[in-house]
């Protein structure tokens, strides 16, 4: 700071009321040694410059033409839209002869950076149905006017070769991969389910912070982190992509893996853009669109059509269907459906099924509409409905709607209480003309429902825990569904079909101590009845060959392990893993073979199986040979060690004799001469026999 | 094999030991009276009355004349095996955790607990005149404040060294003459629950709460083998027939308070047999209703005994299947 000299004046002795003010001015010849720049640098920087006014101006085209009476409203709207880039220093709305704005405006921002950001973000911003902003920097016009005549090709960015992302499908033995999380969630490992031992493919500490998810076709592994999601793939599980979404909690993949949806409850207060749900393009990592979500959301909020073309979500009394790749609303407006409760897509066609709740005198309805035509393909009115749940069969052939019907409804304050609930299954035959609907009534409480993946059978678990009935039905053309088999009093609360159909596992998970039953539904023979104590999850591998039953550390703190069974219920392996948490099989994409091909292979099964048997035998013998070699080596080392020990032991014998005053106690019989023999009688057994009189 | 069940204790068993010839089995429990039984038919000879606290550890002299017990009532007593008379009663500053006769039987090594300002100690006293034992130790080592307290103690093969097992999993070998540490083995990560020697004294097996048991070489204190289980191991023993049937047996179980969360259906606490060289489990014997606290082989290698938290001691004799079992190699 500049030096200041004070010239204090002495007080007058006469006790004058006022003192003279001290003089703070510099002495006459004082030279300031601090420059203005240092002292006032920040103020000087803000000093307006004459040039550069042009660089922070943008031109926005596509602005509505309004008359003077609505000009204020327009300026307010525009200001609000652009204010997030900083202060708008100047705005100019050119007006034509009739007094209306010409449709393009000039906006000046604080600096070039703000202007560039505004252009980047708001170019193509849809103000409303008829107006889309087109933003450009003022200087851009200059640039475009002076484009060189010669075309200079831009240098291409080197292609990031990710390698063969589907390498795992080329495994010559067709072993599947699975991921396991253990050590209480800190370590994640990928294994190849090879015979006889699983082979570790990759293992990393802290690969994820909570859990992992495979993409639907198995190409990527997604891991969760505080800052967002990371995707891994390829032979070495390198990081393929990452998505920054702080506090991400849930993710969802689109069925063809083109897009990934992430949800985070954290909201950045500063930005006005909705941030809870973001949709990204998987390969490029680009943010496609973001949405708001109510908290906490019923995940997944967005449901995808099977070909990734559409995705939809429910709102209050409306169904919003969006299309890709534009990510805009289909037909620019949502479908208005009063009282819509839930919806789902068909797994094979672009058809949406939704249901509407009952409202006073209007009955509930289940409706099927085709997208994008919005044509109603089928509806069905339902009476006395308390709740509905939709289950599509995997091939899209059937839709089953489980309807909870009530016998009595009471209005209590603002809620309705239902009593006397019984269940109906409405089965829509999607492939038949007119989509006929069958109805099946079940009086008991339904615990679980599952379609067999590739056929027209389904199984339900009904009744009250712990002794429930498992019933299998077949859907018929032209008739009501017929009951195929009913199994009584089974201790189970879930059923899991093999992905290839025919086989099913009935499991009593969590609270039911892990009872497992393997059933062949061709003849409903119980192949195996067994248990995995305290099992928490069952996972079929994607080919339907193996079942993994897991005791997860997240559910149960002890005995954490996964057990592998064959599809027939034969125990293959029991693998205990420290603090094991989760096992997930890597999914496979749908096969490229046609149905005819598959039929041919099944016919020639015997030919193929003999080939494989030879291979299997060789593999087993190799494994046991390895083990045997290892054991022989171990035994050899040990015997040598023992030999040296025994030698030492013999050497020390004299010492030992001394310590025990001459008594040889090395073996139990070494001092027999010291033994005294004594005959002792003691009672061994008492026996009474009745003697006939 | 059908075991003989010995019911003679009201509380959980802390340690059982065969005498050198194997005809007597001594058992110690949290009820204050150690018992002695004929191992051949399970007939109880009698009990040793006098202690007023949990008996933590016992030992028998090689000639089966004297019986030694260390208790939580802060005393260590020497008894006459045959008559049950207490020959000597030695007061200590804190509970006695581990006791062991030397190979020659002329000395006793014992460890005391760390309590109320007193440190855990390893002491050795001369017991050549059992009636007139001089309580002042001929060698005394304070397990320093940084070391975890010593819980079990064993003499080395020629009375040249003493080995202690500690609460932090350390196994320490001390030189008898100088009182200094010669070797330390730190492979275990949690408390050592039990240590036993092979019959020739050349190998040591330790059982630890970290769910493993380890086999060590006495001379170098090198960990030779590790046997892994999924529950804390409370006791382990090496068979005397180690050159023909190289087996070790281990017993353990979840802590009493966690018992209901494991697959604890009746009698599922098992003794597990491992192959000594291949470190692989090959057999389990069920039967106890609680965790097994102490397990030991009969000196002739033809059977074993186990004592559990349920207060029962089960004495087993191996049948032919045991001798015929062979590992492929």
mmCIF file of N, CA, C and O in Angstrom, chain B residues 246-322:
data_model
loop_
_atom_site.group_PDB
_atom_site.id
_atom_site.type_symbol
_atom_site.label_atom_id
_atom_site.label_comp_id
_atom_site.label_asym_id
_atom_site.label_seq_id
_atom_site.Cartn_x
_atom_site.Cartn_y
_atom_site.Cartn_z
ATOM 1 N N UNK B 246 -1.712 -89.528 7.313
ATOM 2 C CA UNK B 246 -1.430 -88.126 7.642
ATOM 3 C C UNK B 246 -2.716 -87.302 7.677
ATOM 4 O O UNK B 246 -3.131 -86.715 6.689
ATOM 5 N N UNK B 247 -3.360 -87.294 8.829
ATOM 6 C CA UNK B 247 -4.617 -86.571 8.960
ATOM 7 C C UNK B 247 -4.526 -85.584 10.091
ATOM 8 O O UNK B 247 -3.778 -85.778 11.055
ATOM 9 N N UNK B 248 -5.328 -84.536 9.984
ATOM 10 C CA UNK B 248 -5.525 -83.655 11.131
ATOM 11 C C UNK B 248 -7.022 -83.534 11.330
ATOM 12 O O UNK B 248 -7.797 -83.651 10.376
ATOM 13 N N UNK B 249 -7.427 -83.310 12.581
ATOM 14 C CA UNK B 249 -8.850 -83.128 12.842
ATOM 15 C C UNK B 249 -9.037 -81.740 13.441
ATOM 16 O O UNK B 249 -8.172 -81.260 14.176
ATOM 17 N N UNK B 250 -10.142 -81.081 13.050
ATOM 18 C CA UNK B 250 -10.399 -79.738 13.545
ATOM 19 C C UNK B 250 -11.831 -79.634 14.022
ATOM 20 O O UNK B 250 -12.733 -80.237 13.438
ATOM 21 N N UNK B 251 -12.006 -78.860 15.085
ATOM 22 C CA UNK B 251 -13.369 -78.642 15.564
ATOM 23 C C UNK B 251 -13.559 -77.171 15.813
ATOM 24 O O UNK B 251 -12.616 -76.465 16.161
ATOM 25 N N UNK B 252 -14.760 -76.704 15.598
ATOM 26 C CA UNK B 252 -14.982 -75.282 15.816
ATOM 27 C C UNK B 252 -16.441 -74.990 15.776
ATOM 28 O O UNK B 252 -17.263 -75.838 16.105
ATOM 29 N N UNK B 253 -16.758 -73.787 15.350
ATOM 30 C CA UNK B 253 -18.157 -73.445 15.230
ATOM 31 C C UNK B 253 -18.367 -71.978 15.479
ATOM 32 O O UNK B 253 -17.505 -71.291 16.001
ATOM 33 N N UNK B 254 -19.533 -71.535 15.083
ATOM 34 C CA UNK B 254 -19.882 -70.133 15.249
ATOM 35 C C UNK B 254 -19.965 -69.803 16.718
ATOM 36 O O UNK B 254 -20.283 -70.637 17.536
ATOM 37 N N UNK B 255 -19.734 -68.552 17.031
ATOM 38 C CA UNK B 255 -19.865 -68.106 18.410
ATOM 39 C C UNK B 255 -21.262 -68.402 18.914
ATOM 40 O O UNK B 255 -22.216 -68.354 18.158
ATOM 41 N N UNK B 256 -21.389 -68.615 20.202
ATOM 42 C CA UNK B 256 -22.681 -69.005 20.755
ATOM 43 C C UNK B 256 -23.792 -68.054 20.350
ATOM 44 O O UNK B 256 -24.897 -68.466 20.038
ATOM 45 N N UNK B 257 -23.502 -66.770 20.289
ATOM 46 C CA UNK B 257 -24.596 -65.840 20.012
ATOM 47 C C UNK B 257 -25.021 -65.850 18.545
ATOM 48 O O UNK B 257 -26.109 -65.454 18.224
ATOM 49 N N UNK B 258 -24.146 -66.298 17.659
ATOM 50 C CA UNK B 258 -24.509 -66.301 16.239
ATOM 51 C C UNK B 258 -25.101 -67.614 15.806
ATOM 52 O O UNK B 258 -25.417 -67.797 14.648
ATOM 53 N N UNK B 259 -25.230 -68.537 16.742
ATOM 54 C CA UNK B 259 -25.602 -69.897 16.372
ATOM 55 C C UNK B 259 -26.893 -69.977 15.585
ATOM 56 O O UNK B 259 -27.011 -70.721 14.644
ATOM 57 N N UNK B 260 -27.902 -69.177 15.948
ATOM 58 C CA UNK B 260 -29.190 -69.344 15.273
ATOM 59 C C UNK B 260 -29.160 -68.876 13.830
ATOM 60 O O UNK B 260 -30.060 -69.160 13.080
ATOM 61 N N UNK B 261 -28.165 -68.141 13.416
ATOM 62 C CA UNK B 261 -28.177 -67.682 12.032
ATOM 63 C C UNK B 261 -27.467 -68.638 11.086
ATOM 64 O O UNK B 261 -27.469 -68.454 9.899
ATOM 65 N N UNK B 262 -26.802 -69.635 11.583
ATOM 66 C CA UNK B 262 -26.150 -70.593 10.682
ATOM 67 C C UNK B 262 -27.075 -71.766 10.468
ATOM 68 O O UNK B 262 -28.127 -71.859 11.081
ATOM 69 N N UNK B 263 -26.675 -72.662 9.576
ATOM 70 C CA UNK B 263 -27.529 -73.819 9.328
ATOM 71 C C UNK B 263 -27.386 -74.754 10.514
ATOM 72 O O UNK B 263 -26.755 -75.799 10.454
ATOM 73 N N UNK B 264 -27.947 -74.309 11.620
ATOM 74 C CA UNK B 264 -27.687 -74.990 12.880
ATOM 75 C C UNK B 264 -28.817 -75.927 13.216
ATOM 76 O O UNK B 264 -29.462 -75.777 14.229
ATOM 77 N N UNK B 265 -29.066 -76.846 12.309
ATOM 78 C CA UNK B 265 -30.040 -77.850 12.708
ATOM 79 C C UNK B 265 -29.371 -78.828 13.645
ATOM 80 O O UNK B 265 -28.163 -78.890 13.707
ATOM 81 N N UNK B 266 -30.183 -79.623 14.305
ATOM 82 C CA UNK B 266 -29.660 -80.409 15.429
ATOM 83 C C UNK B 266 -28.412 -81.168 15.050
ATOM 84 O O UNK B 266 -28.380 -81.890 14.075
ATOM 85 N N UNK B 267 -27.411 -81.021 15.862
ATOM 86 C CA UNK B 267 -26.212 -81.826 15.688
ATOM 87 C C UNK B 267 -25.388 -81.472 14.465
ATOM 88 O O UNK B 267 -24.680 -82.301 13.947
ATOM 89 N N UNK B 268 -25.444 -80.238 14.000
ATOM 90 C CA UNK B 268 -24.682 -79.976 12.786
ATOM 91 C C UNK B 268 -23.289 -79.413 13.058
ATOM 92 O O UNK B 268 -22.600 -78.984 12.150
ATOM 93 N N UNK B 269 -22.887 -79.364 14.289
ATOM 94 C CA UNK B 269 -21.530 -78.903 14.565
ATOM 95 C C UNK B 269 -20.621 -80.095 14.387
ATOM 96 O O UNK B 269 -20.722 -81.065 15.121
ATOM 97 N N UNK B 270 -19.784 -80.032 13.411
ATOM 98 C CA UNK B 270 -19.034 -81.230 13.074
ATOM 99 C C UNK B 270 -17.538 -81.079 13.276
ATOM 100 O O UNK B 270 -16.988 -79.985 13.259
ATOM 101 N N UNK B 271 -16.910 -82.247 13.479
ATOM 102 C CA UNK B 271 -15.455 -82.327 13.509
ATOM 103 C C UNK B 271 -15.027 -82.614 12.087
ATOM 104 O O UNK B 271 -15.590 -83.474 11.422
ATOM 105 N N UNK B 272 -14.077 -81.882 11.575
ATOM 106 C CA UNK B 272 -13.669 -82.025 10.181
ATOM 107 C C UNK B 272 -12.282 -82.615 10.086
ATOM 108 O O UNK B 272 -11.371 -82.175 10.778
ATOM 109 N N UNK B 273 -12.162 -83.604 9.204
ATOM 110 C CA UNK B 273 -10.873 -84.254 8.990
ATOM 111 C C UNK B 273 -10.251 -83.734 7.700
ATOM 112 O O UNK B 273 -10.895 -83.733 6.660
ATOM 113 N N UNK B 274 -9.017 -83.319 7.792
ATOM 114 C CA UNK B 274 -8.303 -82.840 6.607
ATOM 115 C C UNK B 274 -7.099 -83.727 6.355
ATOM 116 O O UNK B 274 -6.486 -84.233 7.295
ATOM 117 N N UNK B 275 -6.737 -83.868 5.083
ATOM 118 C CA UNK B 275 -5.496 -84.552 4.785
ATOM 119 C C UNK B 275 -4.354 -83.592 5.081
ATOM 120 O O UNK B 275 -4.343 -82.463 4.598
ATOM 121 N N UNK B 276 -3.393 -84.052 5.859
ATOM 122 C CA UNK B 276 -2.351 -83.173 6.354
ATOM 123 C C UNK B 276 -1.532 -82.569 5.223
ATOM 124 O O UNK B 276 -1.179 -81.393 5.252
ATOM 125 N N UNK B 277 -1.238 -83.385 4.210
ATOM 126 C CA UNK B 277 -0.356 -82.897 3.142
ATOM 127 C C UNK B 277 -1.126 -82.129 2.078
ATOM 128 O O UNK B 277 -0.677 -81.099 1.597
ATOM 129 N N UNK B 278 -2.301 -82.630 1.688
ATOM 130 C CA UNK B 278 -3.020 -82.033 0.565
ATOM 131 C C UNK B 278 -3.926 -80.896 1.002
ATOM 132 O O UNK B 278 -4.522 -80.243 0.161
ATOM 133 N N UNK B 279 -4.070 -80.675 2.304
ATOM 134 C CA UNK B 279 -4.889 -79.583 2.832
ATOM 135 C C UNK B 279 -6.345 -79.672 2.380
ATOM 136 O O UNK B 279 -7.031 -78.664 2.306
ATOM 137 N N UNK B 280 -6.808 -80.891 2.066
ATOM 138 C CA UNK B 280 -8.190 -81.028 1.601
ATOM 139 C C UNK B 280 -9.027 -81.756 2.631
ATOM 140 O O UNK B 280 -8.586 -82.754 3.213
ATOM 141 N N UNK B 281 -10.273 -81.282 2.789
ATOM 142 C CA UNK B 281 -11.147 -81.925 3.756
ATOM 143 C C UNK B 281 -11.681 -83.218 3.163
ATOM 144 O O UNK B 281 -12.068 -83.263 1.994
ATOM 145 N N UNK B 282 -11.689 -84.283 3.928
ATOM 146 C CA UNK B 282 -12.209 -85.524 3.369
ATOM 147 C C UNK B 282 -13.294 -86.165 4.205
ATOM 148 O O UNK B 282 -13.907 -87.134 3.773
ATOM 149 N N UNK B 283 -13.549 -85.676 5.418
ATOM 150 C CA UNK B 283 -14.603 -86.304 6.217
ATOM 151 C C UNK B 283 -15.116 -85.332 7.260
ATOM 152 O O UNK B 283 -14.410 -84.423 7.694
ATOM 153 N N UNK B 284 -16.361 -85.547 7.651
ATOM 154 C CA UNK B 284 -16.938 -84.775 8.748
ATOM 155 C C UNK B 284 -17.663 -85.717 9.672
ATOM 156 O O UNK B 284 -18.321 -86.661 9.212
ATOM 157 N N UNK B 285 -17.582 -85.462 10.976
ATOM 158 C CA UNK B 285 -18.321 -86.274 11.933
ATOM 159 C C UNK B 285 -19.271 -85.351 12.679
ATOM 160 O O UNK B 285 -18.846 -84.417 13.346
ATOM 161 N N UNK B 286 -20.559 -85.622 12.518
ATOM 162 C CA UNK B 286 -21.552 -84.766 13.163
ATOM 163 C C UNK B 286 -21.847 -85.286 14.547
ATOM 164 O O UNK B 286 -21.476 -86.401 14.906
ATOM 165 N N UNK B 287 -22.568 -84.485 15.308
ATOM 166 C CA UNK B 287 -23.060 -85.026 16.564
ATOM 167 C C UNK B 287 -23.170 -84.021 17.674
ATOM 168 O O UNK B 287 -24.071 -84.114 18.497
ATOM 169 N N UNK B 288 -22.284 -83.030 17.715
ATOM 170 C CA UNK B 288 -22.379 -82.082 18.824
ATOM 171 C C UNK B 288 -23.529 -81.112 18.620
ATOM 172 O O UNK B 288 -23.920 -80.826 17.491
ATOM 173 N N UNK B 289 -24.041 -80.617 19.701
ATOM 174 C CA UNK B 289 -25.152 -79.681 19.642
ATOM 175 C C UNK B 289 -24.689 -78.248 19.781
ATOM 176 O O UNK B 289 -25.488 -77.339 19.870
ATOM 177 N N UNK B 290 -23.419 -78.061 19.861
ATOM 178 C CA UNK B 290 -22.895 -76.716 19.976
ATOM 179 C C UNK B 290 -21.491 -76.727 19.425
ATOM 180 O O UNK B 290 -20.976 -77.788 19.056
ATOM 181 N N UNK B 291 -20.825 -75.591 19.354
ATOM 182 C CA UNK B 291 -19.468 -75.575 18.806
ATOM 183 C C UNK B 291 -18.546 -76.492 19.591
ATOM 184 O O UNK B 291 -18.685 -76.634 20.804
ATOM 185 N N UNK B 292 -17.614 -77.106 18.880
ATOM 186 C CA UNK B 292 -16.640 -77.976 19.519
ATOM 187 C C UNK B 292 -15.523 -77.110 20.069
ATOM 188 O O UNK B 292 -14.953 -76.298 19.348
ATOM 189 N N UNK B 293 -15.229 -77.252 21.356
ATOM 190 C CA UNK B 293 -14.210 -76.406 21.971
ATOM 191 C C UNK B 293 -12.861 -77.067 22.085
ATOM 192 O O UNK B 293 -11.844 -76.384 22.158
ATOM 193 N N UNK B 294 -12.843 -78.406 22.165
ATOM 194 C CA UNK B 294 -11.554 -79.069 22.308
ATOM 195 C C UNK B 294 -11.625 -80.422 21.626
ATOM 196 O O UNK B 294 -12.650 -81.108 21.692
ATOM 197 N N UNK B 295 -10.562 -80.790 20.940
ATOM 198 C CA UNK B 295 -10.556 -82.062 20.225
ATOM 199 C C UNK B 295 -9.154 -82.649 20.318
ATOM 200 O O UNK B 295 -8.171 -81.918 20.289
ATOM 201 N N UNK B 296 -9.072 -83.973 20.524
ATOM 202 C CA UNK B 296 -7.732 -84.568 20.530
ATOM 203 C C UNK B 296 -7.806 -86.033 20.134
ATOM 204 O O UNK B 296 -8.812 -86.705 20.340
ATOM 205 N N UNK B 297 -6.736 -86.522 19.516
ATOM 206 C CA UNK B 297 -6.659 -87.912 19.109
ATOM 207 C C UNK B 297 -6.283 -88.781 20.302
ATOM 208 O O UNK B 297 -5.557 -88.352 21.200
ATOM 209 N N UNK B 298 -6.740 -90.005 20.288
ATOM 210 C CA UNK B 298 -6.263 -90.979 21.257
ATOM 211 C C UNK B 298 -4.808 -91.280 20.908
ATOM 212 O O UNK B 298 -4.476 -91.387 19.740
ATOM 213 N N UNK B 299 -3.928 -91.426 21.898
ATOM 214 C CA UNK B 299 -2.509 -91.624 21.607
ATOM 215 C C UNK B 299 -2.201 -92.814 20.708
ATOM 216 O O UNK B 299 -1.162 -92.836 20.066
ATOM 217 N N UNK B 300 -3.083 -93.801 20.616
ATOM 218 C CA UNK B 300 -2.791 -94.903 19.707
ATOM 219 C C UNK B 300 -3.305 -94.630 18.304
ATOM 220 O O UNK B 300 -3.180 -95.448 17.418
ATOM 221 N N UNK B 301 -3.882 -93.458 18.089
ATOM 222 C CA UNK B 301 -4.333 -93.089 16.756
ATOM 223 C C UNK B 301 -5.578 -93.799 16.281
ATOM 224 O O UNK B 301 -5.994 -93.629 15.148
ATOM 225 N N UNK B 302 -6.207 -94.600 17.160
ATOM 226 C CA UNK B 302 -7.344 -95.393 16.707
ATOM 227 C C UNK B 302 -8.667 -94.714 16.995
ATOM 228 O O UNK B 302 -9.727 -95.267 16.744
ATOM 229 N N UNK B 303 -8.613 -93.543 17.558
ATOM 230 C CA UNK B 303 -9.865 -92.867 17.862
ATOM 231 C C UNK B 303 -9.580 -91.428 18.229
ATOM 232 O O UNK B 303 -8.429 -90.988 18.209
ATOM 233 N N UNK B 304 -10.659 -90.704 18.523
ATOM 234 C CA UNK B 304 -10.443 -89.336 18.982
ATOM 235 C C UNK B 304 -11.578 -88.962 19.921
ATOM 236 O O UNK B 304 -12.602 -89.655 19.999
ATOM 237 N N UNK B 305 -11.389 -87.856 20.656
ATOM 238 C CA UNK B 305 -12.426 -87.367 21.558
ATOM 239 C C UNK B 305 -12.651 -85.887 21.302
ATOM 240 O O UNK B 305 -11.717 -85.159 20.921
ATOM 241 N N UNK B 306 -13.895 -85.423 21.484
ATOM 242 C CA UNK B 306 -14.185 -84.005 21.297
ATOM 243 C C UNK B 306 -15.103 -83.530 22.414
ATOM 244 O O UNK B 306 -16.014 -84.236 22.828
ATOM 245 N N UNK B 307 -14.834 -82.307 22.864
ATOM 246 C CA UNK B 307 -15.667 -81.717 23.916
ATOM 247 C C UNK B 307 -16.264 -80.437 23.388
ATOM 248 O O UNK B 307 -15.599 -79.665 22.711
ATOM 249 N N UNK B 308 -17.547 -80.195 23.680
ATOM 250 C CA UNK B 308 -18.221 -79.075 23.050
ATOM 251 C C UNK B 308 -18.836 -78.088 24.011
ATOM 252 O O UNK B 308 -18.825 -78.259 25.240
ATOM 253 N N UNK B 309 -19.381 -77.049 23.395
ATOM 254 C CA UNK B 309 -20.051 -75.994 24.138
ATOM 255 C C UNK B 309 -21.286 -76.553 24.838
ATOM 256 O O UNK B 309 -21.783 -75.977 25.799
ATOM 257 N N UNK B 310 -21.775 -77.707 24.314
ATOM 258 C CA UNK B 310 -22.969 -78.288 24.908
ATOM 259 C C UNK B 310 -22.672 -79.046 26.200
ATOM 260 O O UNK B 310 -23.571 -79.593 26.810
ATOM 261 N N UNK B 311 -21.381 -79.131 26.603
ATOM 262 C CA UNK B 311 -21.066 -79.792 27.867
ATOM 263 C C UNK B 311 -20.840 -81.280 27.748
ATOM 264 O O UNK B 311 -20.581 -81.956 28.748
ATOM 265 N N UNK B 312 -20.956 -81.819 26.549
ATOM 266 C CA UNK B 312 -20.748 -83.257 26.353
ATOM 267 C C UNK B 312 -19.356 -83.513 25.813
ATOM 268 O O UNK B 312 -18.831 -82.748 25.019
ATOM 269 N N UNK B 313 -18.814 -84.680 26.220
ATOM 270 C CA UNK B 313 -17.567 -85.150 25.618
ATOM 271 C C UNK B 313 -17.926 -86.400 24.844
ATOM 272 O O UNK B 313 -18.597 -87.284 25.380
ATOM 273 N N UNK B 314 -17.551 -86.486 23.593
ATOM 274 C CA UNK B 314 -17.856 -87.661 22.789
ATOM 275 C C UNK B 314 -16.549 -88.359 22.450
ATOM 276 O O UNK B 314 -15.629 -87.728 21.925
ATOM 277 N N UNK B 315 -16.482 -89.654 22.759
ATOM 278 C CA UNK B 315 -15.278 -90.440 22.493
ATOM 279 C C UNK B 315 -15.599 -91.383 21.348
ATOM 280 O O UNK B 315 -16.539 -92.154 21.411
ATOM 281 N N UNK B 316 -14.819 -91.285 20.266
ATOM 282 C CA UNK B 316 -15.070 -92.102 19.068
ATOM 283 C C UNK B 316 -13.927 -93.067 18.838
ATOM 284 O O UNK B 316 -12.766 -92.750 19.117
ATOM 285 N N UNK B 317 -14.279 -94.234 18.293
ATOM 286 C CA UNK B 317 -13.248 -95.169 17.856
ATOM 287 C C UNK B 317 -13.458 -95.374 16.364
ATOM 288 O O UNK B 317 -14.577 -95.597 15.910
ATOM 289 N N UNK B 318 -12.395 -95.288 15.581
ATOM 290 C CA UNK B 318 -12.541 -95.374 14.133
ATOM 291 C C UNK B 318 -12.882 -96.780 13.695
ATOM 292 O O UNK B 318 -12.367 -97.756 14.234
ATOM 293 N N UNK B 319 -13.753 -96.864 12.699
ATOM 294 C CA UNK B 319 -14.012 -98.198 12.150
ATOM 295 C C UNK B 319 -13.189 -98.407 10.885
ATOM 296 O O UNK B 319 -12.416 -97.541 10.492
ATOM 297 N N UNK B 320 -13.388 -99.553 10.249
ATOM 298 C CA UNK B 320 -12.501 -99.930 9.138
ATOM 299 C C UNK B 320 -12.448 -98.892 8.025
ATOM 300 O O UNK B 320 -11.416 -98.711 7.389
ATOM 301 N N UNK B 321 -13.579 -98.242 7.812
ATOM 302 C CA UNK B 321 -13.619 -97.285 6.690
ATOM 303 C C UNK B 321 -12.527 -96.235 6.819
ATOM 304 O O UNK B 321 -11.953 -95.788 5.832
ATOM 305 N N UNK B 322 -12.223 -95.859 8.052
ATOM 306 C CA UNK B 322 -11.190 -94.836 8.251
ATOM 307 C C UNK B 322 -9.843 -95.314 7.760
ATOM 308 O O UNK B 322 -9.098 -94.589 7.099
#
